[in-house]
C-alpha cells in the first residue's frame, strides 16, 4: 500500500511553473526544497519550513487556504499555494512569490 | 493607495519597537533554522546562531508599509535588518512582515542573501497587486 505524503499534493502544474522559473538542476533543487518543506507538515506563522495557513482572498482565489514555505537564503521568498479538496487530498498548484517589502 | 494618517504616525513612533521585535524574531528564525536544517545553516553562515548574533554586524535597515492584494489582503509593515559577516564578506537581509490590522502580529518572515541588483529593483518599483510606501530609517 502506498502512503501519500503532503509533497504528493504538489501538482505537475506547480512543478512546471518552478522549472520554468528556475532552469535545469536549479529547478530540481528548488522543487526538492518545497517537497521537503511540505513533508514537514503544518507549522505556525513564524519562520519554519512547512505548510502554513494563509487568509484567502478573491485575487489569489478563495480556495487557496495554505502555502508551502521554504527556508533558504536564495529562494526563501517563493511559495506554493494550495488547498484541501473536498475529497480530502491536498492540492498545491500555484507557485509565486510571497509577501514583499 | 493611501494609508491612515494616524496609523502612519503611530508607526513612526513605534519604529524602535518594531526593530526590537524584528531582532527577536530574527534570532528565533536563526535558531529554528539551525535546529531543523543544521547542515544547510552551516553551509550558509559557517557559524552557529549565537556566533552570528554576537559577532556579525547587524544593522537596522528600513521599514516599509505595504499591501498584498493577492495573499493576505492585509496592510502590513515589513521590517528589514541587514547581517554582514566581515570574514566572508557576505551580506544577508532578514525581513519580518507584521500585520497592521492585527496588533502587529507576525505574518511571515524570510532571510535572503543580499543582492545589490535585486535591492535596486525593489526600491524603484512595486509589483502588480502590491503597493509599498518606503520609510527609510536614517
mmCIF file of C-alpha atoms in Angstrom:
data_model
loop_
_atom_site.group_PDB
_atom_site.id
_atom_site.type_symbol
_atom_site.label_atom_id
_atom_site.label_comp_id
_atom_site.label_asym_id
_atom_site.label_seq_id
_atom_site.Cartn_x
_atom_site.Cartn_y
_atom_site.Cartn_z
ATOM 1 C CA UNK A 1 0.000 0.000 0.000
ATOM 2 C CA UNK A 2 1.339 3.433 -0.932
ATOM 3 C CA UNK A 3 1.468 6.045 1.804
ATOM 4 C CA UNK A 4 0.756 9.521 0.451
ATOM 5 C CA UNK A 5 2.783 12.452 1.682
ATOM 6 C CA UNK A 6 1.955 16.154 1.582
ATOM 7 C CA UNK A 7 4.602 16.563 -1.129
ATOM 8 C CA UNK A 8 2.439 14.386 -3.395
ATOM 9 C CA UNK A 9 -0.002 17.301 -3.401
ATOM 10 C CA UNK A 10 2.435 19.447 -5.385
ATOM 11 C CA UNK A 11 0.877 19.226 -8.842
ATOM 12 C CA UNK A 12 2.678 18.884 -12.152
ATOM 13 C CA UNK A 13 1.412 22.382 -12.972
ATOM 14 C CA UNK A 14 3.256 23.833 -9.947
ATOM 15 C CA UNK A 15 6.332 21.786 -10.858
ATOM 16 C CA UNK A 16 6.253 23.214 -14.383
ATOM 17 C CA UNK A 17 5.945 26.754 -13.008
ATOM 18 C CA UNK A 18 9.044 26.143 -10.850
ATOM 19 C CA UNK A 19 11.014 24.551 -13.687
ATOM 20 C CA UNK A 20 10.075 27.454 -15.960
ATOM 21 C CA UNK A 21 11.327 29.967 -13.410
ATOM 22 C CA UNK A 22 14.495 28.060 -12.454
ATOM 23 C CA UNK A 23 16.259 26.168 -15.226
ATOM 24 C CA UNK A 24 17.939 22.758 -15.062
ATOM 25 C CA UNK A 25 19.379 21.496 -11.814
ATOM 26 C CA UNK A 26 18.428 24.714 -10.017
ATOM 27 C CA UNK A 27 14.750 23.988 -10.721
ATOM 28 C CA UNK A 28 15.125 20.454 -9.368
ATOM 29 C CA UNK A 29 16.822 21.821 -6.267
ATOM 30 C CA UNK A 30 14.012 24.317 -5.625
ATOM 31 C CA UNK A 31 11.399 21.624 -6.181
ATOM 32 C CA UNK A 32 13.138 19.371 -3.670
ATOM 33 C CA UNK A 33 13.185 22.203 -1.115
ATOM 34 C CA UNK A 34 9.404 22.511 -1.489
ATOM 35 C CA UNK A 35 8.906 18.725 -1.274
ATOM 36 C CA UNK A 36 10.970 18.536 1.925
ATOM 37 C CA UNK A 37 9.125 21.517 3.425
ATOM 38 C CA UNK A 38 5.694 20.055 2.573
ATOM 39 C CA UNK A 39 6.591 16.783 4.249
ATOM 40 C CA UNK A 40 7.386 18.608 7.480
ATOM 41 C CA UNK A 41 3.633 19.155 7.772
ATOM 42 C CA UNK A 42 1.797 22.088 9.313
ATOM 43 C CA UNK A 43 3.675 24.916 11.017
ATOM 44 C CA UNK A 44 2.704 28.173 12.727
ATOM 45 C CA UNK A 45 3.079 31.541 11.014
ATOM 46 C CA UNK A 46 6.629 32.049 12.233
ATOM 47 C CA UNK A 47 9.836 31.182 10.472
ATOM 48 C CA UNK A 48 9.766 27.463 9.912
ATOM 49 C CA UNK A 49 9.643 25.487 6.709
ATOM 50 C CA UNK A 50 6.369 23.652 6.217
ATOM 51 C CA UNK A 51 2.709 24.136 5.365
ATOM 52 C CA UNK A 52 1.310 27.415 6.672
ATOM 53 C CA UNK A 53 -2.260 28.694 6.835
ATOM 54 C CA UNK A 54 -3.000 31.920 4.930
ATOM 55 C CA UNK A 55 -6.000 34.225 4.685
ATOM 56 C CA UNK A 56 -7.590 33.535 1.302
ATOM 57 C CA UNK A 57 -8.544 36.477 -0.919
ATOM 58 C CA UNK A 58 -10.522 36.885 -4.122
ATOM 59 C CA UNK A 59 -7.469 37.752 -6.204
ATOM 60 C CA UNK A 60 -5.387 34.720 -5.375
ATOM 61 C CA UNK A 61 -8.558 32.626 -5.352
ATOM 62 C CA UNK A 62 -10.736 31.979 -2.331
ATOM 63 C CA UNK A 63 -9.888 28.274 -2.467
ATOM 64 C CA UNK A 64 -6.243 28.880 -1.548
ATOM 65 C CA UNK A 65 -6.001 28.471 2.207
ATOM 66 C CA UNK A 66 -2.411 27.272 2.726
ATOM 67 C CA UNK A 67 1.092 27.789 1.402
ATOM 68 C CA UNK A 68 4.296 25.778 1.458
ATOM 69 C CA UNK A 69 7.057 27.879 2.945
ATOM 70 C CA UNK A 70 10.745 27.049 2.487
ATOM 71 C CA UNK A 71 13.769 28.281 4.421
ATOM 72 C CA UNK A 72 16.511 29.258 2.009
ATOM 73 C CA UNK A 73 18.733 32.306 1.619
ATOM 74 C CA UNK A 74 18.248 32.129 -2.163
ATOM 75 C CA UNK A 75 14.650 31.055 -2.672
ATOM 76 C CA UNK A 76 13.063 31.857 0.698
ATOM 77 C CA UNK A 77 10.571 34.367 -0.676
ATOM 78 C CA UNK A 78 8.874 31.865 -3.017
ATOM 79 C CA UNK A 79 5.762 29.919 -2.027
ATOM 80 C CA UNK A 80 3.472 27.228 -3.428
ATOM 81 C CA UNK A 81 -0.180 27.912 -2.595
ATOM 82 C CA UNK A 82 -2.766 25.207 -2.167
ATOM 83 C CA UNK A 83 -5.924 23.911 -0.547
ATOM 84 C CA UNK A 84 -7.608 20.742 0.650
ATOM 85 C CA UNK A 85 -10.066 19.352 -1.885
ATOM 86 C CA UNK A 86 -13.469 18.049 -0.794
ATOM 87 C CA UNK A 87 -12.097 14.524 -1.273
ATOM 88 C CA UNK A 88 -9.575 15.290 1.482
ATOM 89 C CA UNK A 89 -6.481 15.377 -0.691
ATOM 90 C CA UNK A 90 -4.142 18.356 -0.602
ATOM 91 C CA UNK A 91 -3.516 20.219 -3.843
ATOM 92 C CA UNK A 92 -0.648 22.693 -4.170
ATOM 93 C CA UNK A 93 -0.780 24.074 -7.673
ATOM 94 C CA UNK A 94 0.138 27.780 -7.598
ATOM 95 C CA UNK A 95 3.770 28.896 -7.449
ATOM 96 C CA UNK A 96 4.648 32.533 -6.859
ATOM 97 C CA UNK A 97 6.412 34.923 -4.515
ATOM 98 C CA UNK A 98 5.116 35.629 -1.033
ATOM 99 C CA UNK A 99 4.911 38.999 0.720
ATOM 100 C CA UNK A 100 7.400 41.682 -0.325
ATOM 101 C CA UNK A 101 8.948 44.576 1.367
ATOM 102 C CA UNK B 1 -3.028 53.781 -2.252
ATOM 103 C CA UNK B 2 -3.177 55.923 0.859
ATOM 104 C CA UNK B 3 -2.763 54.870 4.458
ATOM 105 C CA UNK B 4 -4.452 56.149 7.534
ATOM 106 C CA UNK B 5 -2.552 59.173 8.844
ATOM 107 C CA UNK B 6 -2.951 58.139 12.495
ATOM 108 C CA UNK B 7 -1.616 54.682 11.709
ATOM 109 C CA UNK B 8 1.377 56.217 9.892
ATOM 110 C CA UNK B 9 2.124 58.464 12.859
ATOM 111 C CA UNK B 10 1.839 55.541 15.272
ATOM 112 C CA UNK B 11 4.171 53.516 13.083
ATOM 113 C CA UNK B 12 6.778 56.269 13.001
ATOM 114 C CA UNK B 13 6.657 56.460 16.774
ATOM 115 C CA UNK B 14 6.966 52.702 17.056
ATOM 116 C CA UNK B 15 9.977 52.213 14.771
ATOM 117 C CA UNK B 16 12.292 51.292 17.617
ATOM 118 C CA UNK B 17 9.721 48.865 18.999
ATOM 119 C CA UNK B 18 9.321 47.277 15.566
ATOM 120 C CA UNK B 19 13.071 46.886 15.095
ATOM 121 C CA UNK B 20 13.343 45.288 18.550
ATOM 122 C CA UNK B 21 10.516 42.863 17.684
ATOM 123 C CA UNK B 22 12.210 42.056 14.383
ATOM 124 C CA UNK B 23 15.561 41.433 16.086
ATOM 125 C CA UNK B 24 13.939 38.904 18.439
ATOM 126 C CA UNK B 25 12.076 37.269 15.545
ATOM 127 C CA UNK B 26 15.335 37.033 13.580
ATOM 128 C CA UNK B 27 17.129 35.337 16.469
ATOM 129 C CA UNK B 28 14.287 32.811 16.706
ATOM 130 C CA UNK B 29 14.368 32.307 12.925
ATOM 131 C CA UNK B 30 18.121 31.598 13.009
ATOM 132 C CA UNK B 31 17.789 29.173 15.936
ATOM 133 C CA UNK B 32 14.847 27.343 14.313
ATOM 134 C CA UNK B 33 16.767 27.037 11.035
ATOM 135 C CA UNK B 34 19.866 25.793 12.885
ATOM 136 C CA UNK B 35 17.811 23.182 14.792
ATOM 137 C CA UNK B 36 15.899 21.903 11.757
ATOM 138 C CA UNK B 37 18.494 22.115 8.937
ATOM 139 C CA UNK B 38 21.870 22.251 10.660
ATOM 140 C CA UNK B 39 23.937 21.311 7.601
ATOM 141 C CA UNK B 40 22.267 23.897 5.328
ATOM 142 C CA UNK B 41 22.620 26.506 8.020
ATOM 143 C CA UNK B 42 26.308 25.765 8.475
ATOM 144 C CA UNK B 43 26.951 25.835 4.729
ATOM 145 C CA UNK B 44 25.286 29.227 4.580
ATOM 146 C CA UNK B 45 26.824 31.003 7.549
ATOM 147 C CA UNK B 46 29.778 28.871 8.736
ATOM 148 C CA UNK B 47 28.710 29.827 12.249
ATOM 149 C CA UNK B 48 26.199 28.941 14.941
ATOM 150 C CA UNK B 49 23.287 31.328 15.655
ATOM 151 C CA UNK B 50 24.896 32.629 18.872
ATOM 152 C CA UNK B 51 28.092 33.494 16.955
ATOM 153 C CA UNK B 52 26.064 35.278 14.268
ATOM 154 C CA UNK B 53 24.183 37.304 16.860
ATOM 155 C CA UNK B 54 27.305 38.293 18.773
ATOM 156 C CA UNK B 55 29.954 38.593 16.013
ATOM 157 C CA UNK B 56 28.214 39.598 12.788
ATOM 158 C CA UNK B 57 27.459 43.220 12.075
ATOM 159 C CA UNK B 58 23.666 43.576 12.454
ATOM 160 C CA UNK B 59 22.059 46.843 11.377
ATOM 161 C CA UNK B 60 18.502 48.083 11.228
ATOM 162 C CA UNK B 61 17.826 48.784 7.587
ATOM 163 C CA UNK B 62 14.328 50.030 6.812
ATOM 164 C CA UNK B 63 10.620 49.778 7.468
ATOM 165 C CA UNK B 64 8.044 49.624 4.662
ATOM 166 C CA UNK B 65 4.282 49.773 4.711
ATOM 167 C CA UNK B 66 2.648 47.670 2.021
ATOM 168 C CA UNK B 67 -0.432 45.779 0.963
ATOM 169 C CA UNK B 68 -0.569 42.466 -0.834
ATOM 170 C CA UNK B 69 -3.930 42.077 -2.502
ATOM 171 C CA UNK B 70 -3.236 38.528 -3.659
ATOM 172 C CA UNK B 71 -2.425 36.753 -0.460
ATOM 173 C CA UNK B 72 -3.412 38.264 2.825
ATOM 174 C CA UNK B 73 -5.361 41.318 1.620
ATOM 175 C CA UNK B 74 -3.964 42.972 4.731
ATOM 176 C CA UNK B 75 -1.978 46.123 5.158
ATOM 177 C CA UNK B 76 1.337 45.063 6.556
ATOM 178 C CA UNK B 77 4.587 46.553 7.673
ATOM 179 C CA UNK B 78 7.881 44.930 6.772
ATOM 180 C CA UNK B 79 10.955 45.448 8.916
ATOM 181 C CA UNK B 80 14.370 44.698 7.393
ATOM 182 C CA UNK B 81 17.618 44.036 9.180
ATOM 183 C CA UNK B 82 20.974 43.560 7.483
ATOM 184 C CA UNK B 83 23.526 40.984 8.617
ATOM 185 C CA UNK B 84 27.117 41.266 7.482
ATOM 186 C CA UNK B 85 29.914 38.799 8.091
ATOM 187 C CA UNK B 86 33.229 40.640 7.525
ATOM 188 C CA UNK B 87 35.250 37.396 7.375
ATOM 189 C CA UNK B 88 33.104 36.019 4.499
ATOM 190 C CA UNK B 89 32.341 39.471 3.070
ATOM 191 C CA UNK B 90 28.730 38.319 2.725
ATOM 192 C CA UNK B 91 25.507 40.131 3.444
ATOM 193 C CA UNK B 92 22.027 38.846 4.232
ATOM 194 C CA UNK B 93 18.772 40.610 4.802
ATOM 195 C CA UNK B 94 16.197 39.403 7.285
ATOM 196 C CA UNK B 95 12.665 40.737 6.726
ATOM 197 C CA UNK B 96 9.744 40.292 9.105
ATOM 198 C CA UNK B 97 6.199 41.096 7.967
ATOM 199 C CA UNK B 98 3.733 42.324 10.599
ATOM 200 C CA UNK B 99 0.019 42.864 10.250
ATOM 201 C CA UNK B 100 -1.096 46.481 10.559
ATOM 202 C CA UNK B 101 -4.650 45.344 11.167
ATOM 203 C CA UNK B 102 -3.972 42.782 13.836
ATOM 204 C CA UNK B 103 -1.769 44.376 16.503
ATOM 205 C CA UNK B 104 1.484 43.774 14.600
ATOM 206 C CA UNK B 105 1.082 40.006 14.539
ATOM 207 C CA UNK B 106 3.987 38.339 12.708
ATOM 208 C CA UNK B 107 2.605 37.263 9.301
ATOM 209 C CA UNK B 108 5.740 35.932 7.689
ATOM 210 C CA UNK B 109 9.492 36.292 7.597
ATOM 211 C CA UNK B 110 12.468 35.317 5.489
ATOM 212 C CA UNK B 111 16.211 35.711 5.324
ATOM 213 C CA UNK B 112 17.792 36.177 1.929
ATOM 214 C CA UNK B 113 21.297 36.577 0.639
ATOM 215 C CA UNK B 114 21.700 40.206 -0.273
ATOM 216 C CA UNK B 115 21.965 41.116 -3.903
ATOM 217 C CA UNK B 116 22.555 44.722 -4.943
ATOM 218 C CA UNK B 117 20.671 44.384 -8.242
ATOM 219 C CA UNK B 118 17.596 42.908 -6.583
ATOM 220 C CA UNK B 119 17.568 45.654 -3.961
ATOM 221 C CA UNK B 120 17.734 48.361 -6.647
ATOM 222 C CA UNK B 121 14.698 46.868 -8.401
ATOM 223 C CA UNK B 122 12.641 46.540 -5.236
ATOM 224 C CA UNK B 123 13.398 50.099 -4.220
ATOM 225 C CA UNK B 124 12.256 51.573 -7.505
ATOM 226 C CA UNK B 125 9.202 49.583 -8.418
ATOM 227 C CA UNK B 126 6.359 47.698 -6.831
ATOM 228 C CA UNK B 127 4.848 44.577 -8.353
ATOM 229 C CA UNK B 128 1.324 44.083 -9.617
ATOM 230 C CA UNK B 129 -1.168 43.607 -6.808
ATOM 231 C CA UNK B 130 1.057 45.291 -4.318
ATOM 232 C CA UNK B 131 1.554 48.781 -3.033
ATOM 233 C CA UNK B 132 4.520 49.891 -0.985
ATOM 234 C CA UNK B 133 5.387 53.042 0.929
ATOM 235 C CA UNK B 134 9.000 53.493 1.967
ATOM 236 C CA UNK B 135 10.026 54.712 5.389
ATOM 237 C CA UNK B 136 13.813 54.610 5.312
ATOM 238 C CA UNK B 137 15.479 54.662 8.683
ATOM 239 C CA UNK B 138 18.102 57.394 8.919
#
